[in-house]
CSV table of C-alpha atoms and ligand atoms in Angstrom, one decimal:
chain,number,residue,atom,x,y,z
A,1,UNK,CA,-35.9,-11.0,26.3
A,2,UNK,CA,-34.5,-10.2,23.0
A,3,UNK,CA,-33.1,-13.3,21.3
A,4,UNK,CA,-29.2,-12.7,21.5
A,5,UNK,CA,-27.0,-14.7,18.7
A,6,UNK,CA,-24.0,-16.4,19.2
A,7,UNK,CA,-20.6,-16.0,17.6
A,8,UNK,CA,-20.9,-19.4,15.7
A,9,UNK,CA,-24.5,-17.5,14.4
A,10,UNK,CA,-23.3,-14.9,13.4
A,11,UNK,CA,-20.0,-15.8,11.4
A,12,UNK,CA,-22.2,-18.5,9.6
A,13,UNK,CA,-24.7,-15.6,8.5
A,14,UNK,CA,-21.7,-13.1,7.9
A,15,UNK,CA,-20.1,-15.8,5.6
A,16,UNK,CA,-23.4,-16.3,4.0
A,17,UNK,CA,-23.9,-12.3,3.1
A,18,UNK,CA,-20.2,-11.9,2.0
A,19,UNK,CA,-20.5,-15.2,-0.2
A,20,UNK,CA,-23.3,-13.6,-2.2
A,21,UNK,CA,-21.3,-10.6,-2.4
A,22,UNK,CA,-18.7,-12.6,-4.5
A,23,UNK,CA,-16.2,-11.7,-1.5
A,24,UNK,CA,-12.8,-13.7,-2.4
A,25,UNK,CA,-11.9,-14.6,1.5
A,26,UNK,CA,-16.1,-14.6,3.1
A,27,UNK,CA,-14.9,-16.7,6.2
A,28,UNK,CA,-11.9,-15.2,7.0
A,29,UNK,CA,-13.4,-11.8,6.1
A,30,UNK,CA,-16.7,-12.1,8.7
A,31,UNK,CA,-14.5,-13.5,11.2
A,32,UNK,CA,-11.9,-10.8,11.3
A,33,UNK,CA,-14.6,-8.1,11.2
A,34,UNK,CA,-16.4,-10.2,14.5
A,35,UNK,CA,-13.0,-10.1,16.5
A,36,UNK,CA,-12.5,-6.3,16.1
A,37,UNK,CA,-16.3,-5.4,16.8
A,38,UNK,CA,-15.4,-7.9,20.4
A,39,UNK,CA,-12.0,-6.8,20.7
A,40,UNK,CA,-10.7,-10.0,20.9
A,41,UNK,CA,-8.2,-12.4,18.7
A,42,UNK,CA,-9.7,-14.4,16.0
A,43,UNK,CA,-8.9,-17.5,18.0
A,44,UNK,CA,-11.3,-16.4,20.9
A,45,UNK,CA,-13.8,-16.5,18.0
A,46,UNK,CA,-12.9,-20.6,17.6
A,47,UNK,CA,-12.8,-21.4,21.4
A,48,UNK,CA,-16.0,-19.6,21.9
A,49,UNK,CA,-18.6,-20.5,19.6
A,50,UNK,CA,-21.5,-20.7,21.9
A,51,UNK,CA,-21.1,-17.4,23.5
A,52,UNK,CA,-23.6,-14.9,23.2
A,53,UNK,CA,-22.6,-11.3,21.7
A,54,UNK,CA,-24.4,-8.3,23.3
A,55,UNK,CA,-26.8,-5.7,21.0
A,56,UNK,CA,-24.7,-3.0,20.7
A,57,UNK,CA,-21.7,-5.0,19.4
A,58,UNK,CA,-23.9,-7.0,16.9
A,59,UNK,CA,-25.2,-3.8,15.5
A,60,UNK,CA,-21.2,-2.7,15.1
A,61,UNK,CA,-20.9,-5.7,13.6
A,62,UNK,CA,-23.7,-5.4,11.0
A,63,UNK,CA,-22.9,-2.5,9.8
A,64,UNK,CA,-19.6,-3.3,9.2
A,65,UNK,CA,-20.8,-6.4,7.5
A,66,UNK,CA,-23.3,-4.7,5.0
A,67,UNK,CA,-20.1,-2.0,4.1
A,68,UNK,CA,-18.0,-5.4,3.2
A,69,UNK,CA,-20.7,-6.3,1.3
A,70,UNK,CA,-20.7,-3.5,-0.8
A,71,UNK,CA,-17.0,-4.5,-1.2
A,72,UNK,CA,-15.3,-1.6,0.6
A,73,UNK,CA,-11.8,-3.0,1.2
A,74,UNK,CA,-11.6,-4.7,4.8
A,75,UNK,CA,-8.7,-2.1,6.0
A,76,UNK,CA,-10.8,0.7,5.2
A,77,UNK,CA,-13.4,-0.8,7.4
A,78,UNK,CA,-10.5,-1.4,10.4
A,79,UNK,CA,-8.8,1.6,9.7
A,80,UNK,CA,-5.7,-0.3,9.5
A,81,UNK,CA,-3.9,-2.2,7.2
A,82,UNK,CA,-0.2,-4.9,7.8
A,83,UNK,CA,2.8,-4.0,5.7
A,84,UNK,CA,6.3,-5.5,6.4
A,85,UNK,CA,5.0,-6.7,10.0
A,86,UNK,CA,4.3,-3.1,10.6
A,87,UNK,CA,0.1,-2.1,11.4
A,88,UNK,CA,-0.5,1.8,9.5
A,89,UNK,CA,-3.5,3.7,9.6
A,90,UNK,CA,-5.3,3.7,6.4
A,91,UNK,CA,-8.2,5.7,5.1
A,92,UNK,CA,-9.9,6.0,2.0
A,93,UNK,CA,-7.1,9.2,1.3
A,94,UNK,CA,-4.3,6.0,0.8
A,95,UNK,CA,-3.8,3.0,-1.3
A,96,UNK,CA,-4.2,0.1,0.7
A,97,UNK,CA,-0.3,-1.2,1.0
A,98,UNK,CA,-0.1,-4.6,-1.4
A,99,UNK,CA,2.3,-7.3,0.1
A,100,UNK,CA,4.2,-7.4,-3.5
A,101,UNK,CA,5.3,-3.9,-2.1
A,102,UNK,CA,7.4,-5.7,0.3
A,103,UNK,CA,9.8,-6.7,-2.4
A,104,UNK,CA,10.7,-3.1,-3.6
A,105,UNK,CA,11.1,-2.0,0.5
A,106,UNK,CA,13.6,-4.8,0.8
A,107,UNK,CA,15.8,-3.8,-2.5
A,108,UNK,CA,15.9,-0.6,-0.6
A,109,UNK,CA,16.9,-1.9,3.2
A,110,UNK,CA,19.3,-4.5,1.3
A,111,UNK,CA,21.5,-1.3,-0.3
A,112,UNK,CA,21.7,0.5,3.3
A,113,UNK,CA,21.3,4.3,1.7
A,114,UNK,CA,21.9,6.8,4.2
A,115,UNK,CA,19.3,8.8,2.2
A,116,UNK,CA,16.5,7.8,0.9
A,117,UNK,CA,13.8,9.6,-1.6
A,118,UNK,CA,10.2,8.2,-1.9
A,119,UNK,CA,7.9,9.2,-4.3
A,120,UNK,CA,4.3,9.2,-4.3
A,121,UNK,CA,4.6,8.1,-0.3
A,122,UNK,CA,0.6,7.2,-0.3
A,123,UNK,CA,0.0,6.0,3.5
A,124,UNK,CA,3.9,6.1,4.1
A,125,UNK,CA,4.1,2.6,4.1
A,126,UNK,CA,7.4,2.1,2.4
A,127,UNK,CA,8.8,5.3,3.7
A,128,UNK,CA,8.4,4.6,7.1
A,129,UNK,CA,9.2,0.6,6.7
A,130,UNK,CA,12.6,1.5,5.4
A,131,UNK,CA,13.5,4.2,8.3
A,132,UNK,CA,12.2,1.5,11.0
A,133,UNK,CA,14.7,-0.8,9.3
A,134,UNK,CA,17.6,1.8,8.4
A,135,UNK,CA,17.8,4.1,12.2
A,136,UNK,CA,20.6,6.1,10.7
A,137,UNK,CA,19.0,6.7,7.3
A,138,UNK,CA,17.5,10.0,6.3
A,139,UNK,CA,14.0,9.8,4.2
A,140,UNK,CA,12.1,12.7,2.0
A,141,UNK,CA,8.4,11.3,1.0
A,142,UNK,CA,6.4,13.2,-1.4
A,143,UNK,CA,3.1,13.2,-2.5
A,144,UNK,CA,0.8,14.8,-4.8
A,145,UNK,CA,-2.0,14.8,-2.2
A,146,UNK,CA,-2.2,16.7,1.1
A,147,UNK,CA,-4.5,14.4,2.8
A,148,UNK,CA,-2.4,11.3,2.1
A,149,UNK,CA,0.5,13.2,3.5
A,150,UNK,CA,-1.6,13.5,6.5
A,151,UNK,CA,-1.9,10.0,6.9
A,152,UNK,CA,1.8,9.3,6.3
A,153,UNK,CA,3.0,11.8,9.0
A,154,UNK,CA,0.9,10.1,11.4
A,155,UNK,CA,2.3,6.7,10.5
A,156,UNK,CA,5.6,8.2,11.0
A,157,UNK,CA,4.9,9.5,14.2
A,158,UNK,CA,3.0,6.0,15.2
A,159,UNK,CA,6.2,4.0,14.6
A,160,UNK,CA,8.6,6.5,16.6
A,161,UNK,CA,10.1,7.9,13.1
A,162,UNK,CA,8.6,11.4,12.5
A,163,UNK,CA,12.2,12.8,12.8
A,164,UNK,CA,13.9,11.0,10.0
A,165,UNK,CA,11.2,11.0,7.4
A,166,UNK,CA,10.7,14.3,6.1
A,167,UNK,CA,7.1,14.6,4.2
A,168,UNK,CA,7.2,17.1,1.0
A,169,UNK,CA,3.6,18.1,-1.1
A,170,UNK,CA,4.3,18.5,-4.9
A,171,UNK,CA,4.3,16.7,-8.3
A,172,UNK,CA,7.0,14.5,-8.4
A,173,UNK,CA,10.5,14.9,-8.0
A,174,UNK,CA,9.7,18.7,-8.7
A,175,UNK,CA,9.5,19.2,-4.0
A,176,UNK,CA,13.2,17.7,-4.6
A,177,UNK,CA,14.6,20.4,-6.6
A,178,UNK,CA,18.7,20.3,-5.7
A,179,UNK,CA,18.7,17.4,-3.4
A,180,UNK,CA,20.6,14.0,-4.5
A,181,UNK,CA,20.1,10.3,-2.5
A,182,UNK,CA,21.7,7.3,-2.5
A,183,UNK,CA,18.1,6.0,-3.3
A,184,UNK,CA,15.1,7.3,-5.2
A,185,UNK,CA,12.3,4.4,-4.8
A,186,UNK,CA,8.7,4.9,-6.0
A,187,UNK,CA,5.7,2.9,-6.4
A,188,UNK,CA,3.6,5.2,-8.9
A,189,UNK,CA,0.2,4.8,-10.3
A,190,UNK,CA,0.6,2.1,-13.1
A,191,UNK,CA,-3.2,1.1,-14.2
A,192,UNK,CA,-3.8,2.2,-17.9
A,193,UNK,CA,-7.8,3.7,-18.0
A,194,UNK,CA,-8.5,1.1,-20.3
A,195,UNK,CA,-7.6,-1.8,-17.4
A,196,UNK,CA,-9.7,0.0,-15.0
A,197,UNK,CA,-12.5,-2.0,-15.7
A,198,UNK,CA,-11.2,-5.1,-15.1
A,199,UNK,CA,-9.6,-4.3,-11.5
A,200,UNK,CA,-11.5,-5.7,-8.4
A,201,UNK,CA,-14.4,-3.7,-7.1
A,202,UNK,CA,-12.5,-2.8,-3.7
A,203,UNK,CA,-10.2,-1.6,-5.8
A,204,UNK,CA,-11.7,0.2,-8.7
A,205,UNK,CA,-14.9,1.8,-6.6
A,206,UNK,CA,-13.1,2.3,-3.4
A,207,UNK,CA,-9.6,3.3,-3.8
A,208,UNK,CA,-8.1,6.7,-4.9
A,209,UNK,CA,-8.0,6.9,-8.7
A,210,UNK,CA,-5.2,9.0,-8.8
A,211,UNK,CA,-3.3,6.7,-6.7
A,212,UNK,CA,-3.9,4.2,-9.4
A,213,UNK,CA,-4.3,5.0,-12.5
A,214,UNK,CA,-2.5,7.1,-15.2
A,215,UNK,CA,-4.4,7.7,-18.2
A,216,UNK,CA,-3.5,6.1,-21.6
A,217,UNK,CA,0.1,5.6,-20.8
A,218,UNK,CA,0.5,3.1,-17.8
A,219,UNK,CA,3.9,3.6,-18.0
A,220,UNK,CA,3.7,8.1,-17.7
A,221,UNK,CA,5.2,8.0,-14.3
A,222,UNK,CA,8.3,5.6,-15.1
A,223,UNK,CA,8.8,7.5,-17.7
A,224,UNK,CA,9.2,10.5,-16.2
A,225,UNK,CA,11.1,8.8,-13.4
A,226,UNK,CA,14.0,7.4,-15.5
A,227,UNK,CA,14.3,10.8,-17.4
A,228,UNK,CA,14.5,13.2,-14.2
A,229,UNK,CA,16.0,10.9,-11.8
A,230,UNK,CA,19.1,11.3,-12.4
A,231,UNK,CA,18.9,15.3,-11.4
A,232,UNK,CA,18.4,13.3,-7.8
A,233,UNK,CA,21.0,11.0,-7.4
A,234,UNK,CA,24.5,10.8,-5.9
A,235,UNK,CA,27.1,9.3,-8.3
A,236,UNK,CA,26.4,4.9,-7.8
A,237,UNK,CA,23.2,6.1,-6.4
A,238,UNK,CA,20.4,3.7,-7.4
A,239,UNK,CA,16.6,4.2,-9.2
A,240,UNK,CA,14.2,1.5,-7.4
A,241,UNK,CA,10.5,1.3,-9.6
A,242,UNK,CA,7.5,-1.0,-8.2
A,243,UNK,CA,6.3,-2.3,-11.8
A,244,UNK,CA,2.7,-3.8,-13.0
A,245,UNK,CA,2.4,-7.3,-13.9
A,246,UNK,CA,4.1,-7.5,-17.2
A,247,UNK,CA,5.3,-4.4,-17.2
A,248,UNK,CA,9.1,-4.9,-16.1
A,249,UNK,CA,10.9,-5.3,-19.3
A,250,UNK,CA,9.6,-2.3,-20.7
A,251,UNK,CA,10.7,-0.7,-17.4
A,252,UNK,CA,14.1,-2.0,-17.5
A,253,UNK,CA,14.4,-0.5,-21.7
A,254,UNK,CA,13.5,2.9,-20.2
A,255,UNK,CA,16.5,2.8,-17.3
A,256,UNK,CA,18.9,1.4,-20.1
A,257,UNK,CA,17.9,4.1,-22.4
A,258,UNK,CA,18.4,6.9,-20.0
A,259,UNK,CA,22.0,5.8,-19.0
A,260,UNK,CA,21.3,3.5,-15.9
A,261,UNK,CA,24.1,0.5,-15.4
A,262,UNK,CA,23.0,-2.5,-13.8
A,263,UNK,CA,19.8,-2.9,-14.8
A,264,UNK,CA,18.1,-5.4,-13.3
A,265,UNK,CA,14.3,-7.2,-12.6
A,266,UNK,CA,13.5,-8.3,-9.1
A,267,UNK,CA,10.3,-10.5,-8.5
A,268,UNK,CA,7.5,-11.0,-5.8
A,269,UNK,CA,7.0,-14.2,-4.3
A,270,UNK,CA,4.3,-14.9,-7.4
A,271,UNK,CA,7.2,-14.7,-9.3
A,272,UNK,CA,6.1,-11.8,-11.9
A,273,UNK,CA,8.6,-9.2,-12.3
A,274,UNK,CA,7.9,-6.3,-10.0
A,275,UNK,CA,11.0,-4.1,-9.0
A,276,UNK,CA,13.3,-2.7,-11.6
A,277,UNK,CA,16.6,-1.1,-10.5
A,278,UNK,CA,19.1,0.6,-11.9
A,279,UNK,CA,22.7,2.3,-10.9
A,280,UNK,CA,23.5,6.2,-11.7
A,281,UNK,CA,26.9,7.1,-13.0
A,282,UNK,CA,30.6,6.4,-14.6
A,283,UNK,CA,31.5,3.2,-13.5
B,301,SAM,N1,3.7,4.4,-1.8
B,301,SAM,C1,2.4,3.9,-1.5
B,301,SAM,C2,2.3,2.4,-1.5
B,301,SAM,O1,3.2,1.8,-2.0
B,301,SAM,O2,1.4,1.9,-1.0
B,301,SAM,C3,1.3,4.5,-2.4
B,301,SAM,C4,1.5,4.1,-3.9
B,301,SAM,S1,0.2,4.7,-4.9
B,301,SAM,C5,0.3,3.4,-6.2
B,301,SAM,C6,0.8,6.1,-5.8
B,301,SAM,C7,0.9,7.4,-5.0
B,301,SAM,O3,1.4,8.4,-5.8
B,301,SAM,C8,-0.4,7.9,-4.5
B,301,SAM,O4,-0.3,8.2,-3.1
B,301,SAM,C9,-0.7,9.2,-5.2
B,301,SAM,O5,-1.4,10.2,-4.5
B,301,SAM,C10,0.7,9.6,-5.6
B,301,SAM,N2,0.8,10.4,-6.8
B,301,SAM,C11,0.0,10.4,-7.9
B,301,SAM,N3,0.4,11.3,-8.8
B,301,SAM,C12,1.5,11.9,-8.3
B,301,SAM,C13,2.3,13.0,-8.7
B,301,SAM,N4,2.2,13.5,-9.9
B,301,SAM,N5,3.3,13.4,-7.9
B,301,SAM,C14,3.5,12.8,-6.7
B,301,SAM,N6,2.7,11.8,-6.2
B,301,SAM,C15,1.7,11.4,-7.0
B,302,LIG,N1,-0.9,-3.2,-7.4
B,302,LIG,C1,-2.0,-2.3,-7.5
B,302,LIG,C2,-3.2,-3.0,-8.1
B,302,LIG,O1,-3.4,-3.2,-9.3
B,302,LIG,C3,-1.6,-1.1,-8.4
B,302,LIG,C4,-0.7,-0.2,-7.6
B,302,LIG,C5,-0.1,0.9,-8.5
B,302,LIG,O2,-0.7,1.3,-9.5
B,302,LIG,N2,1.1,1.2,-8.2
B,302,LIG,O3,-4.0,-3.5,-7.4
């Protein structure tokens, strides 16, 4: 007889190997990867220590493990990632949606557009949050890259809103050409090459480069967003931008300069600046 470990045995070694890896969350790491190999909730994993776990899914297991060791992110591993209480498919194609996203989905929700531009849609995450939220709203994504448009049509389709969010491939605003919203939101790449070194290894070996980073200029794509924007909006229409840390008073100076009223910096729930909005128009 083969000796079989338990579930206690093995989250004690999975800790171990993801310690060693420098993993930020080891515990909480090996133990969500243990209750998707068994398919069951991580508190099955707590009133079960004892029980034994079969070959087959202890192989699942370690293999999954040994990838987390090499610090792929965990929801490239599960194939799924949690974003404003919604679960989307991720891949390797997508950014993994960051929780300090949540703040620039709500700006959007909170100003009830009946249409809604998102650019640089990634894994949908924000476009399909907001037409969940908004059932009458209209929303146009657009991405750069075909195979993260792939990903965001299906998590449009998995949450039931395929017919009001409309997925466009092109640089940009440029799939936009004629069309105004009430909201143009983006979360562009904002990681200067010269920061890329000090971003976390899921993130700098595992995660799309051009998703992230932007060459010499962090700030390229805000740029470009406060100067063309405008072609976009309805009259009181409003310009949403996810910032980097530090990034949002610079932000704001670009909306100012290029005509926006209101100007304004929202914050996450660390409290950094991280949304910057501003209103198109006469008053
Ligand atoms: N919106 C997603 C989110 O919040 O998780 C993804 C944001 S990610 C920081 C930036 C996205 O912009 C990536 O999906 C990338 O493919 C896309 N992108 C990069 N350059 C672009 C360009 N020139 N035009 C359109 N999209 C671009
Ligand atoms: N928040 C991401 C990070 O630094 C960057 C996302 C972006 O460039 N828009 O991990």
């Amino acid at each position: 007889m083969p000796d079989t470990a338990t579930i206690a045995q093995l989250i004690a070694e999975g800790v171990r190997r993801l310690q060693g890896a420098g993993v930020d969350t080891p515990r909480l790491d090996a133990e969500i990867l243990l209750a998707d190999a068994l398919g069951v909730s991580r508190a099955y994993l707590f009133a079960h220590p004892e029980e034994e776990v079969d070959e087959a899914t202890e192989r699942e297991w370690r293999c999954r493990l040994e990838r987390r060791h090499r610090r792929e992110p965990l929801a490239y591993i599960l194939g799924r990632a949690e974003f404003y209480g919604l679960e989307f498919t991720v891949t390797p194609e997508v950014l993994v949606p960051r929780p300090e996203t949540e703040v620039l989905v709500e700006t959007v929700i909170a100003a009830e557009p009946a249409t809604v531009a998102d650019i640089g849609t990634g894994s949908g995450c924000i476009a399909v949050a907001v037409a969940v939220n908004l059932p009458q709203t209209q929303v146009w994504a657009t991405d750069i890259s075909e195979s993260a448009l792939r990903i965001a049509l299906e998590n449009a389709r998995r949450h039931g809103v395929a017919q009001c969010v409309h997925f466009l491939q092109g640089d940009l605003l440029q799939p936009l050409a004629g069309m105004r919203f009430d909201v143009v939101a983006s979360n562009p790449p904002y990681v200067a090459e010269s920061e890329r070194l000090m971003l976390q290894p899921e993130v700098r070996d595992w995660e799309p480069a051009h998703a992230l980073l932007t060459g010499d200029d962090p700030l390229q794509f805000h740029r470009q967003l406060a100067a063309e924007s405008h072609f976009h909006l309805r009259e009181g229409g409003w310009l949403m931008l996810e910032v980097g840390m530090g990034q949002a008073e610079a932000v704001a100076g670009l909306l100012e300069q290029a005509g926006y009223r209101q100007v304004r910096i929202l914050n996450d729930l660390a409290g950094i600046g991280r949304v910057v909005v501003g209103r198109y128009g006469q008053r």
